[in-house]
Coordinates of C-alpha atoms in Angstrom, one line a residue:
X20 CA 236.2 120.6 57.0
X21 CA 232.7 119.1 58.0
X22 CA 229.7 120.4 56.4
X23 CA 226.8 118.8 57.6
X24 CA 223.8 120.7 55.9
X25 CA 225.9 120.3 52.2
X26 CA 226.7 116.6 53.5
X27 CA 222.5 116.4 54.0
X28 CA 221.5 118.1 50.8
X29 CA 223.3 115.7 49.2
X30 CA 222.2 112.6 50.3
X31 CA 218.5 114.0 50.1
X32 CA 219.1 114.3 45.8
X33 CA 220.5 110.9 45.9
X34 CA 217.3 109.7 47.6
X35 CA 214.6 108.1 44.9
X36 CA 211.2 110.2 44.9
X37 CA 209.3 107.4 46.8
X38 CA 212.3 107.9 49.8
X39 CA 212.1 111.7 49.8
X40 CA 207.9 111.5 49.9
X41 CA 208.6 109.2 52.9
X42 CA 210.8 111.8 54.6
X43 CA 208.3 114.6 53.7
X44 CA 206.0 112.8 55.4
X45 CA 207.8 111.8 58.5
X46 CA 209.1 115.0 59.0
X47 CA 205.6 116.6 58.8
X48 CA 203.8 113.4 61.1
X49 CA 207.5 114.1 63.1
X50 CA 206.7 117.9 63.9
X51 CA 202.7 117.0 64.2
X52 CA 203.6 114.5 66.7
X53 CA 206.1 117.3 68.5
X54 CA 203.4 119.9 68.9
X55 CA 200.4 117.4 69.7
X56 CA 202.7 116.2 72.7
X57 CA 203.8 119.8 73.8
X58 CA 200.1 121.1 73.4
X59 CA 198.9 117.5 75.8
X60 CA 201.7 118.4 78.3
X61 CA 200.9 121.6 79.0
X62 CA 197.4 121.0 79.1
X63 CA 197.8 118.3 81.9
X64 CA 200.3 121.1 83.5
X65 CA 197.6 123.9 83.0
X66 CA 194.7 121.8 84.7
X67 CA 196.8 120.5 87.3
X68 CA 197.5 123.7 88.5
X69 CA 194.1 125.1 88.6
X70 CA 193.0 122.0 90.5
X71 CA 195.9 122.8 93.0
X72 CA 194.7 126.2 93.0
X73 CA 190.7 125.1 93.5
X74 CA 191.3 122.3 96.2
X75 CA 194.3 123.4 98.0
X76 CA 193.5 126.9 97.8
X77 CA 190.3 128.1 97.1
X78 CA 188.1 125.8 98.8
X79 CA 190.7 126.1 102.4
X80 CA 189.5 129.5 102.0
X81 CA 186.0 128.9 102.0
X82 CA 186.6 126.7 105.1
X83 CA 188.5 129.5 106.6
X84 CA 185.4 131.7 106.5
X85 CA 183.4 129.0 107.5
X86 CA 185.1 129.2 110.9
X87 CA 184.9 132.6 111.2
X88 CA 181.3 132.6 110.7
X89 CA 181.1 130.0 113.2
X90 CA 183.0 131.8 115.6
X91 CA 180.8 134.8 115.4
X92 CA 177.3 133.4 114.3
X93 CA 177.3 130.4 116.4
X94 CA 179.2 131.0 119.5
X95 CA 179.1 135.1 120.2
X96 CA 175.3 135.5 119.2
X97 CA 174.6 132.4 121.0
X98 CA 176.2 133.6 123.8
X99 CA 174.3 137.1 123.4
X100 CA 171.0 135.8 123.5
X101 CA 172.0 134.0 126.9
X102 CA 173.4 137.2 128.4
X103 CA 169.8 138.7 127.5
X104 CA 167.6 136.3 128.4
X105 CA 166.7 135.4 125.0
X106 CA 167.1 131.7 125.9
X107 CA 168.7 129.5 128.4
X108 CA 172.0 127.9 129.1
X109 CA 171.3 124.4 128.6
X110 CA 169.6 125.8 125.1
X111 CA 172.6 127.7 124.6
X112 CA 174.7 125.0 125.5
X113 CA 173.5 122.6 122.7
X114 CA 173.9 125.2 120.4
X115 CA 177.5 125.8 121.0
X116 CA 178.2 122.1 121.5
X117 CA 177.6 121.8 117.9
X118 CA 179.4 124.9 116.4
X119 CA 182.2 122.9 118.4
X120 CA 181.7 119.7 116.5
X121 CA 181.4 121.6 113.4
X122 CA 184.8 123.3 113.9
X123 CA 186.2 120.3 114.3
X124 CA 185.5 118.8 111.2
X125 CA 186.0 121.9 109.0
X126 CA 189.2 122.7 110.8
X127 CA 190.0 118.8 109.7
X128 CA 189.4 119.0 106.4
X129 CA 191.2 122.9 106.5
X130 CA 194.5 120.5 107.3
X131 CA 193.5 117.5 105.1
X132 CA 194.0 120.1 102.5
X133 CA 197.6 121.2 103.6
X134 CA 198.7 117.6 102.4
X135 CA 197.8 118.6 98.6
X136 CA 201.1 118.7 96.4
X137 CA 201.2 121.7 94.6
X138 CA 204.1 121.1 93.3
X139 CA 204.4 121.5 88.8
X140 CA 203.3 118.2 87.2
X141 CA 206.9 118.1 85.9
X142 CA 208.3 118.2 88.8
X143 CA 205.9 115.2 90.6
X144 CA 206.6 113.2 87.3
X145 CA 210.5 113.7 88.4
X146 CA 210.1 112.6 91.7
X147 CA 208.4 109.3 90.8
X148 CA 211.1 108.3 88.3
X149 CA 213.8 109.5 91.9
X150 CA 215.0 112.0 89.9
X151 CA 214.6 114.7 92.9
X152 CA 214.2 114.1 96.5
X153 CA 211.0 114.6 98.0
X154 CA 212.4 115.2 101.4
X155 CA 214.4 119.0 100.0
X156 CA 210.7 119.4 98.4
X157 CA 209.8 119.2 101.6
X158 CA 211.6 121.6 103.7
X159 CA 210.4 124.4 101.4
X160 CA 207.1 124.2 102.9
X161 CA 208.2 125.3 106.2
X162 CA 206.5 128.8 106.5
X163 CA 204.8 131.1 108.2
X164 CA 201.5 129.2 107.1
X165 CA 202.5 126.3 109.4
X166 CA 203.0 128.9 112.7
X167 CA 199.4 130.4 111.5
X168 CA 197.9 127.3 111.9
X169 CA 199.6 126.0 115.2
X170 CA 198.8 129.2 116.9
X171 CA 195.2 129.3 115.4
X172 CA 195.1 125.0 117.1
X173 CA 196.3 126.5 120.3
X174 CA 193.6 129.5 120.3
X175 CA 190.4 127.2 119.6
X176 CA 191.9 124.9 122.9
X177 CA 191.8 127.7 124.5
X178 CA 188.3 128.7 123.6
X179 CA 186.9 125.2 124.1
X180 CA 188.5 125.7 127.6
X181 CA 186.8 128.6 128.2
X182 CA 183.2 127.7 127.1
X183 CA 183.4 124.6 129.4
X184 CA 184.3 126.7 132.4
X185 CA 181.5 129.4 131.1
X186 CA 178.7 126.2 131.5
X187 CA 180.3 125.0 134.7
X188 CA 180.1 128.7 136.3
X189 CA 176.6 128.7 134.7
X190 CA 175.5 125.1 136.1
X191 CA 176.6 126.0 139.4
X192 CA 174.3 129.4 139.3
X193 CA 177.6 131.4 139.3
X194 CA 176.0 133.6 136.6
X195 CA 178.1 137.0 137.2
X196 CA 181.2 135.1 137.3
X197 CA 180.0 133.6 133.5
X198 CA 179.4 136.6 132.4
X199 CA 182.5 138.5 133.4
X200 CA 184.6 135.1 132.3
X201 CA 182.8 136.0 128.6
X202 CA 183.7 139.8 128.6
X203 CA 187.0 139.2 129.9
X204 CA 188.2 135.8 128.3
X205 CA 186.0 134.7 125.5
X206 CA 185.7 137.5 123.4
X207 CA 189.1 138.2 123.1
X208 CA 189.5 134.9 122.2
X209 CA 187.5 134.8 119.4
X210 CA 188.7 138.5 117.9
X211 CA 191.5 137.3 118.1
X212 CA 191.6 133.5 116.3
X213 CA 189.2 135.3 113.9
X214 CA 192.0 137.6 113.4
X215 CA 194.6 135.0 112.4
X216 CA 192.2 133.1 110.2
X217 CA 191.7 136.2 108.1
X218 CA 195.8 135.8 108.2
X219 CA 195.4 132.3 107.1
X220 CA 192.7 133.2 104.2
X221 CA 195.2 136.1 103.2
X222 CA 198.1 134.0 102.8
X223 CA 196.2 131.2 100.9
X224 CA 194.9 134.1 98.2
X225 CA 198.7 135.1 97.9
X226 CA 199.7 131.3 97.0
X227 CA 197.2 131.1 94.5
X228 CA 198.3 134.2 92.6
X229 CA 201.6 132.8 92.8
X230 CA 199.7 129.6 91.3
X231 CA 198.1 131.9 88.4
X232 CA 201.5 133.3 87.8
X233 CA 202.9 129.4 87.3
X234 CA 199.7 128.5 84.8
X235 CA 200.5 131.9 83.0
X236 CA 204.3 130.9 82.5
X237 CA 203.1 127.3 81.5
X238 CA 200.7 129.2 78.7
X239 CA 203.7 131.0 77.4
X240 CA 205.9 128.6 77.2
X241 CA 203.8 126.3 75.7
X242 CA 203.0 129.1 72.5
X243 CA 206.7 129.2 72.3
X244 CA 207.5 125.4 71.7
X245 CA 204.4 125.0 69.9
X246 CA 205.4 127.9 67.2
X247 CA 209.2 126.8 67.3
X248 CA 207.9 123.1 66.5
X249 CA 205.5 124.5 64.1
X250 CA 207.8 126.8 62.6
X251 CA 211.1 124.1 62.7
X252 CA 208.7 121.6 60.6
X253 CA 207.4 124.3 57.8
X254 CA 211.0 125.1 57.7
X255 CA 212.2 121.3 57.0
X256 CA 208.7 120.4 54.7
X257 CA 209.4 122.9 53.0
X258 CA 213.0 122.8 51.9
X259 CA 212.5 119.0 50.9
X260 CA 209.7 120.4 49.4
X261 CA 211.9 122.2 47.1
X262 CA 214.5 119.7 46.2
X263 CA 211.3 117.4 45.6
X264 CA 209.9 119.7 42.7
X265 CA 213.6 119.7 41.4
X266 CA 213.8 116.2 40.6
X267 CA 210.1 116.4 39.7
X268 CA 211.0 118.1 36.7
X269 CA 214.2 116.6 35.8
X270 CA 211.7 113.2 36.1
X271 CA 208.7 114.7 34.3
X272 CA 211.3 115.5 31.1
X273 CA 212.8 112.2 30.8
X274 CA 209.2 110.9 31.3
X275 CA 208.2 112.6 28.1
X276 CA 211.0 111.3 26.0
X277 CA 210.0 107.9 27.5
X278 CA 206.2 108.5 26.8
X279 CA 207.3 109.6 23.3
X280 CA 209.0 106.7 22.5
X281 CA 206.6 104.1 24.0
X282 CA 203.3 106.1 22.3
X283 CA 205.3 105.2 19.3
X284 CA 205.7 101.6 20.2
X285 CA 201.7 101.2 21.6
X286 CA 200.7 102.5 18.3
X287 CA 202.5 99.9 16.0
X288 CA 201.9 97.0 18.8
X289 CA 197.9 98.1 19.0
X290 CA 198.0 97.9 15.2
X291 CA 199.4 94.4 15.3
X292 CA 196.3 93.7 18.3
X293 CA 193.9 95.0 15.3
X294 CA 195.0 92.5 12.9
X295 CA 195.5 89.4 15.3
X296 CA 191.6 90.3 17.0
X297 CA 190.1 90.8 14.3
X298 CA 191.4 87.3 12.6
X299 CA 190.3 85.9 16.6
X300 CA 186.8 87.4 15.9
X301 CA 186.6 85.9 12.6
X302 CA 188.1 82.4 13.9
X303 CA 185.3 82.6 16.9
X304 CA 182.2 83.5 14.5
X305 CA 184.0 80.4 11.8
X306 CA 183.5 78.4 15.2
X307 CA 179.9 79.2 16.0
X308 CA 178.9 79.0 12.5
X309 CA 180.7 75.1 12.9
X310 CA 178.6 74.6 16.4
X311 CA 175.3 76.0 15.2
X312 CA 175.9 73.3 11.6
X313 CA 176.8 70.8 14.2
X314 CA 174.1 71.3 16.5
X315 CA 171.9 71.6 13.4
X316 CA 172.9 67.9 12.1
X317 CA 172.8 66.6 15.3
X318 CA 168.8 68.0 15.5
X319 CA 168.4 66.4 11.8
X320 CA 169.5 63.4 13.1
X321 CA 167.1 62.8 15.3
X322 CA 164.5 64.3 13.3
X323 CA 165.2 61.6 10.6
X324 CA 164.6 59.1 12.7
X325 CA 160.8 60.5 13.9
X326 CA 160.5 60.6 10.4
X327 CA 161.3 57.1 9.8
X328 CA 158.9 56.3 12.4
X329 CA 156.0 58.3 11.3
X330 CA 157.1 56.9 7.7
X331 CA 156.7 53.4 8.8
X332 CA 153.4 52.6 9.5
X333 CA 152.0 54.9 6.6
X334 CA 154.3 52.9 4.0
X335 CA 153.3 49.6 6.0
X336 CA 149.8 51.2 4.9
X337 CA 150.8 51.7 1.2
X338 CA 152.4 48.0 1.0
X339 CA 148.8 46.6 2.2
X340 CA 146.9 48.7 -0.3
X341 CA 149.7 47.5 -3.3
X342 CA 149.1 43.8 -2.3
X343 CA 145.8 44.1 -2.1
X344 CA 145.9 43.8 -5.7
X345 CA 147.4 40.9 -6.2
X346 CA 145.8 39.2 -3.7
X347 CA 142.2 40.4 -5.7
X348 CA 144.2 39.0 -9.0
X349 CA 145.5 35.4 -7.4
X350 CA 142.2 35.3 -5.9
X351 CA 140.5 35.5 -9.0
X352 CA 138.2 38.2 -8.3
X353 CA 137.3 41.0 -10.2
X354 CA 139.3 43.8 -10.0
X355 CA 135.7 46.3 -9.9
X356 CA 136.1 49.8 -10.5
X357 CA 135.0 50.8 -7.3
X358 CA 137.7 48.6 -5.3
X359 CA 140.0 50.3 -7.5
X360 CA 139.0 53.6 -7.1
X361 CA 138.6 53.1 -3.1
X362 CA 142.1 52.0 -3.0
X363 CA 143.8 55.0 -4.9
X364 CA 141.9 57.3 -3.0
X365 CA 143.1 55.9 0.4
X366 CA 146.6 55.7 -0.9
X367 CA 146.8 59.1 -1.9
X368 CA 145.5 60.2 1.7
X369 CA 148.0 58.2 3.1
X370 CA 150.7 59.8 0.5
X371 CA 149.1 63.3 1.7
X372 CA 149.8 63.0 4.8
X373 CA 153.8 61.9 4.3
X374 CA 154.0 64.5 2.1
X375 CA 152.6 66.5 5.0
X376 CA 155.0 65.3 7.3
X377 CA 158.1 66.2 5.4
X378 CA 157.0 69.5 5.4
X379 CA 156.9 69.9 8.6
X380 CA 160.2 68.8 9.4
X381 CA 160.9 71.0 6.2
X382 CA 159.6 74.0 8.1
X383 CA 160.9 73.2 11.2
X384 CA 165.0 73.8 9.7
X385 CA 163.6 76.4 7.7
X386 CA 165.8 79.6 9.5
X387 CA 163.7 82.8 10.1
X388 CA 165.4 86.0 8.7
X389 CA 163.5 88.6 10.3
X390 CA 161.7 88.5 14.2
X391 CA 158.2 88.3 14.6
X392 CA 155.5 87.5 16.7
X393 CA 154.3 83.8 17.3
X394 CA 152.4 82.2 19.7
X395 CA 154.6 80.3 22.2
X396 CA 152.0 77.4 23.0
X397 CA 151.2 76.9 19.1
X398 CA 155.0 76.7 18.6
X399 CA 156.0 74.0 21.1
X400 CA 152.9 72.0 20.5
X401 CA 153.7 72.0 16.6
X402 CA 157.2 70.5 18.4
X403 CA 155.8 68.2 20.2
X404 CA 153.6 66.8 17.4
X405 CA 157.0 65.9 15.5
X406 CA 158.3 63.5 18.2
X407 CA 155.0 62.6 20.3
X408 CA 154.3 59.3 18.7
X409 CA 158.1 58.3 18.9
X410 CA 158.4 59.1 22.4
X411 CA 154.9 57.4 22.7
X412 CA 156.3 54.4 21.4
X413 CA 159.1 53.9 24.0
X414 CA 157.2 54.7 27.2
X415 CA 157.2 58.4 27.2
X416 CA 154.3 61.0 28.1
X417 CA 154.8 64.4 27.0
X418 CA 151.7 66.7 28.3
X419 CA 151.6 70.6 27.5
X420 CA 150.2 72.8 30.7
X421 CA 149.3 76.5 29.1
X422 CA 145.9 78.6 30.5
X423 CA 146.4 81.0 27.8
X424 CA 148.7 81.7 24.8
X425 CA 151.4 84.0 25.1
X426 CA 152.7 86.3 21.9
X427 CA 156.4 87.1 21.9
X428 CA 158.7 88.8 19.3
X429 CA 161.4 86.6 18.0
X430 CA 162.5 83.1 15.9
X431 CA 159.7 80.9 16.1
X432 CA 161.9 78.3 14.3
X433 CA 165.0 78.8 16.8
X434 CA 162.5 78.4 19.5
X435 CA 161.3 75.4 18.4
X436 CA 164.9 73.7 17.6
X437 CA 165.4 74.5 21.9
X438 CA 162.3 72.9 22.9
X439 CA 163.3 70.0 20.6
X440 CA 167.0 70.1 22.5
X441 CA 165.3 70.2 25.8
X442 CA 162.9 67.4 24.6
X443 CA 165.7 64.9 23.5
X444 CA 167.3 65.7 26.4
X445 CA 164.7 64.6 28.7
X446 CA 163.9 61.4 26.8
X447 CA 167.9 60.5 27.3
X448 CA 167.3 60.9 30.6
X449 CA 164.1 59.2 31.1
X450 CA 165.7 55.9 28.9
X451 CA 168.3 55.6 32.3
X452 CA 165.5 56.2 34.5
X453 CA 163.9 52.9 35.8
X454 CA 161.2 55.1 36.9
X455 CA 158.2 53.6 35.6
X456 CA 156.1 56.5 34.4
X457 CA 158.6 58.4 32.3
X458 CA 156.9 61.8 32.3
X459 CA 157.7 65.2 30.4
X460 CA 155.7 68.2 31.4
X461 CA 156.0 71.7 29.7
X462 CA 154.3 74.3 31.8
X463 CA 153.9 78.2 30.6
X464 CA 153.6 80.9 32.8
X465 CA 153.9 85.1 32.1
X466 CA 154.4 87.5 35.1
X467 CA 154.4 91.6 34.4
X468 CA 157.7 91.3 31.9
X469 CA 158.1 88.1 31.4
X470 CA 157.0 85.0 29.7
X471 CA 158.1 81.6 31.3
X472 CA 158.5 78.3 30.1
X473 CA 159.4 75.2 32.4
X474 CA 160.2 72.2 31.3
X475 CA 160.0 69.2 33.6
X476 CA 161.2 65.4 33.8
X477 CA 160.7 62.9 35.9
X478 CA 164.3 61.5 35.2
X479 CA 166.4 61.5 38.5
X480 CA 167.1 65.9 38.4
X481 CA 170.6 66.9 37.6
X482 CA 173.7 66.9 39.6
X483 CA 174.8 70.1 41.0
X484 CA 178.3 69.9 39.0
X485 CA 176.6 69.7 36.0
X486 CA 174.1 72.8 36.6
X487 CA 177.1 74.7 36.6
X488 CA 178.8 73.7 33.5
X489 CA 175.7 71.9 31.5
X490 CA 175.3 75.1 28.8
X491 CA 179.0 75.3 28.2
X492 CA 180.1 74.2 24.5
X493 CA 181.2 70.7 24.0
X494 CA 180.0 69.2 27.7
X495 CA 178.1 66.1 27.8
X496 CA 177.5 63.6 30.1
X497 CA 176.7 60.7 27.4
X498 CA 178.9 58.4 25.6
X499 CA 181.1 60.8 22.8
X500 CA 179.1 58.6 19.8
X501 CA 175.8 59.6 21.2
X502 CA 176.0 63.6 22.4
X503 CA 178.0 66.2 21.3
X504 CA 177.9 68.1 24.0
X505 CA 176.7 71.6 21.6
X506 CA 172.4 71.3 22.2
X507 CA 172.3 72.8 25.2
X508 CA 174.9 75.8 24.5
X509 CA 173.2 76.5 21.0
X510 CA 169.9 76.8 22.8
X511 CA 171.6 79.5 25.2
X512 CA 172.9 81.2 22.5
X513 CA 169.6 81.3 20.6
X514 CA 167.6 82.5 23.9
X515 CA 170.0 84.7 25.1
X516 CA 171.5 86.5 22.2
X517 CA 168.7 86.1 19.7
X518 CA 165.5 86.5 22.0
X519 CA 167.1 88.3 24.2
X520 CA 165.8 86.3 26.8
X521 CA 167.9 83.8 29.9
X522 CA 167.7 80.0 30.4
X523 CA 168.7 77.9 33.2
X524 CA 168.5 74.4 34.6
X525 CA 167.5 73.5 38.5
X526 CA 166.7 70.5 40.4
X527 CA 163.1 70.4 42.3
X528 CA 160.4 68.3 43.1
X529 CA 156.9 68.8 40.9
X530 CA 153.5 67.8 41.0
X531 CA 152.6 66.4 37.4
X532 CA 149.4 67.2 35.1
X533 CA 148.2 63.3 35.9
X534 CA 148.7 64.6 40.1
X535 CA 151.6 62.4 40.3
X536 CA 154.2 63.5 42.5
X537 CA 158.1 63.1 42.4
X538 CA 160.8 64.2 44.6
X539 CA 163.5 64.5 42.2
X540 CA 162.9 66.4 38.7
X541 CA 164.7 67.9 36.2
X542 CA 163.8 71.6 35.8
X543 CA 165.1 73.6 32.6
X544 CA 163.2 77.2 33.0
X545 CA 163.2 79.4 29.7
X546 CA 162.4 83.5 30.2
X547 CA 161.5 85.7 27.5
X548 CA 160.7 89.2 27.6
X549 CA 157.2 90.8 26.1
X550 CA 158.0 92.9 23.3
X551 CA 156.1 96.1 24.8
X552 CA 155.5 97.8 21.4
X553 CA 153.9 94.8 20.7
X554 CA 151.4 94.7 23.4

């Protein structure tokens, strides 16, 4: 035996959660969908029936009255005022010409309403798909409206008949003969087509309570579907409703053994995370540690080499004084003690001042522990003192642009090792340049937050694909036996992590210290905040 409903129930708990939330929600869109188009159909239905009651109906009506009044007002009183002498014929005559012209065309519009369907929207929607026959619609209209209105045509003939003969009796100086032709004929007349337009004007009120009737029935039947649709879908929704929470539960308990059992597996897999991030984060700070050394030899590098240059001519210096001994002794001349004396004195200057110089370089590797505040011009002119005469001796200006010196908190040493990255860099650049003033420029500017510094070459500028990857670890452009590639990242580090501060690179044009200008220019621009405490 067929059970449909047990049949349904069953193949709804079959369904997976996502399928049954589906069919909760296209039943309930389903029955929204239902009512929405019931509530639109009778709402067309409802206003095209009081538009059939309006223009078919109510406005005939007013026509209807119009008529009558014309009859009466226009035509009778007219006709009055001639019997008294109030006016003339002729005057009278215009007069009723016009209530004739104006009957006309209210009478035409009376009948232009007659052609209005007022059949129910459903049933007009039928008859254009040829599901009912038009003609049988039709026949049903024969009525007693349809003799009103052909007697009522026949009466104002007969009227129009009447006046004309009333004029000609009038024109023709018949005057009693008018007169008796309006008591005898004419008023009848008019009693008695006023008569059957009140007819008319009844019958028309009678159709459109039978009109209010049909809109009523459309109103109730439309709360009936609507609260059978409404009901039918609260009825469905909620019976899936119910087997949904059913398998919720059964889901939400195998769920919690399944939660139970992976919590247990998270917890052991985030212990192994622990261990294998926290040897990651000692492999990472192992590697900076190997970049910051690295960047650090590369920097000593290069600083031995300004050393050996600013070593060389005082040494060259020291050799001269040295000889100049034994040239005094081969020469046979008296060593006096006042040659001797000059001589030690100038050689220990000289010694000073290498002495002096190893300091500095000393200094300048010398890490700061604590941050503090320094002077930002003092700190990259003591920079560019180290490697001014080198970069002298190969072709290379370096000029320093400052109005006033700047104080921020931080690692004057750190600072200095990235203006001496940014300083090596440029002279690599300016050795493949063939311009022929090889020109560094650093220029330092503040604004409200910030101190700026900008440093400039006159080298070619930089490419755009290396702006975009010029501060990450281990990229270079030169040849792998003369950059490591680690400079420029160190000095973002240092900036960005220890002076909490930003760097970045750009390409520009720039009008030099010397007012030389050049259209392509590297641009490397250094921010660092002002330590407001400080201030």
């Amino acid at each position: 035996m067929s059970r449909p409903f047990e049949d349904f129930m069953a193949s709804v708990n079959e369904m997976t959660i996502a399928k049954k939330t589906s069919l909760l929600f296209m039943i309930m869109v389903a029955g929204m969908l239902c009512i929405g188009s019931f509530a639109h159909m009778s709402i067309n239905r409802i206003k095209d029936n009081f538009d059939i009651l309006y223009t078919k109906r109510m406005l005939p009506v007013i026509k209807l009255e119009n008529l009558k009044d014309i009859f009466t007002v226009n035509v009778l009183d007219t006709l009055r005022d001639i019997e008294k002498n109030h006016i003339t014929f002729q005057q009278g005559q215009t007069i009723i010409v016009l209530a004739q012209e104006l009957t006309k065309r209210e009478w035409s519009e009376y009948k232009e309403s007659l052609l209005i369907d007022e059949s129910d929207w459903l049933v007009k929607l039928a008859r254009s798909w040829g599901v009912l026959d038009l003609s049988l619609a039709k026949s049903k209209h024969v009525s007693e409206e349809l003799v009103l209105i052909e007697k009522i045509e026949k009466k104002i003939h007969m009227i129009d008949s009447i006046l004309l003969k009333m004029f000609n009796l009038f024109r023709t100086s018949q005057t009693q003969e008018a007169y008796a032709t309006l008591q005898s004929d004419l008023y009848p007349s008019v009693y008695s087509v006023n008569i059957d337009l009140t007819q008319l004007a009844n019958l028309n009120f009678e159709a459109s309570k039978r009109g209010m009737k049909r809109t009523q029935a459309v109103y109730d039947n439309t709360f009936e579907w609507i609260v059978v649709a409404t009901v039918g879908t609260i009825s469905l929704a909620g019976l899936l409703a119910v087997v949904l929470l059913q398998n919720i539960r059964l889901l939400h308990a195998n769920l919690a053994r399944m939660v139970e059992l992976k919590t247990k597996e998270l917890q052991a897999l985030n212990y192994d995370l622990e261990v294998k991030i926290a040897h990651e984060v000692e492999q990472s700070r192992q590697k900076d540690e190997i970049m910051f050394r690295q960047s650090k030899l590369a920097s000593m590098g290069e600083m031995i080499g300004n050393i050996a240059h600013q070593w060389r001519q005082p040494l060259n210096a020291l050799v001269l004084i040295i000889q100049s001994f034994q040239m005094k002794r081969l020469s046979g001349a008296t060593l006096s003690d006042e040659f001797i004396d000059a001589q030690v004195k100038e050689g220990v200057k000289i010694a000073s001042s290498m002495s002096q110089t190893i300091d500095d370089f000393r200094n300048f590797f010398k890490p700061n522990k604590t941050p503090e505040m320094f002077g930002i011009e003092e700190t990259i002119k003591k920079s560019v003192d180290l490697v001014k005469g080198y970069y002298e001796k190969i072709g290379i200006t370096i000029s320093v642009v400052c109005q006033s010196e700047l104080f921020v908190k931080g690692y004057s040493n750190e600072f200095s090792q990235v203006i001496m990255n940014l300083l090596s860099n440029a002279k690599d650049a300016l050795e493949e340049s063939s311009c022929k003033d090889k020109l560094i420029e650093i220029v330092v500017t503040k604004d409200d937050k910030y101190a700026h510094v900008e440093v400039f070459d006159n080298g070619g500028g930089i490419s755009k694909e290396v702006i975009e990857r010029m501060f990450e670890p281990y990229f270079t452009t030169k040849h792998k036996a003369l950059g490591t590639g680690i400079g420029l990242h160190m000095s973002k580090q240092i900036i960005e992590k220890q002076m909490r501060g930003t760097i970045s690179a750009d390409s520009c044009s720039h009008m030099f210290a010397n007012s030389k200008f050049y259209e392509a220019c590297a641009s490397i621009i250094i921010s660092i905040p002002f330590d407001k405490k400080e201030e």
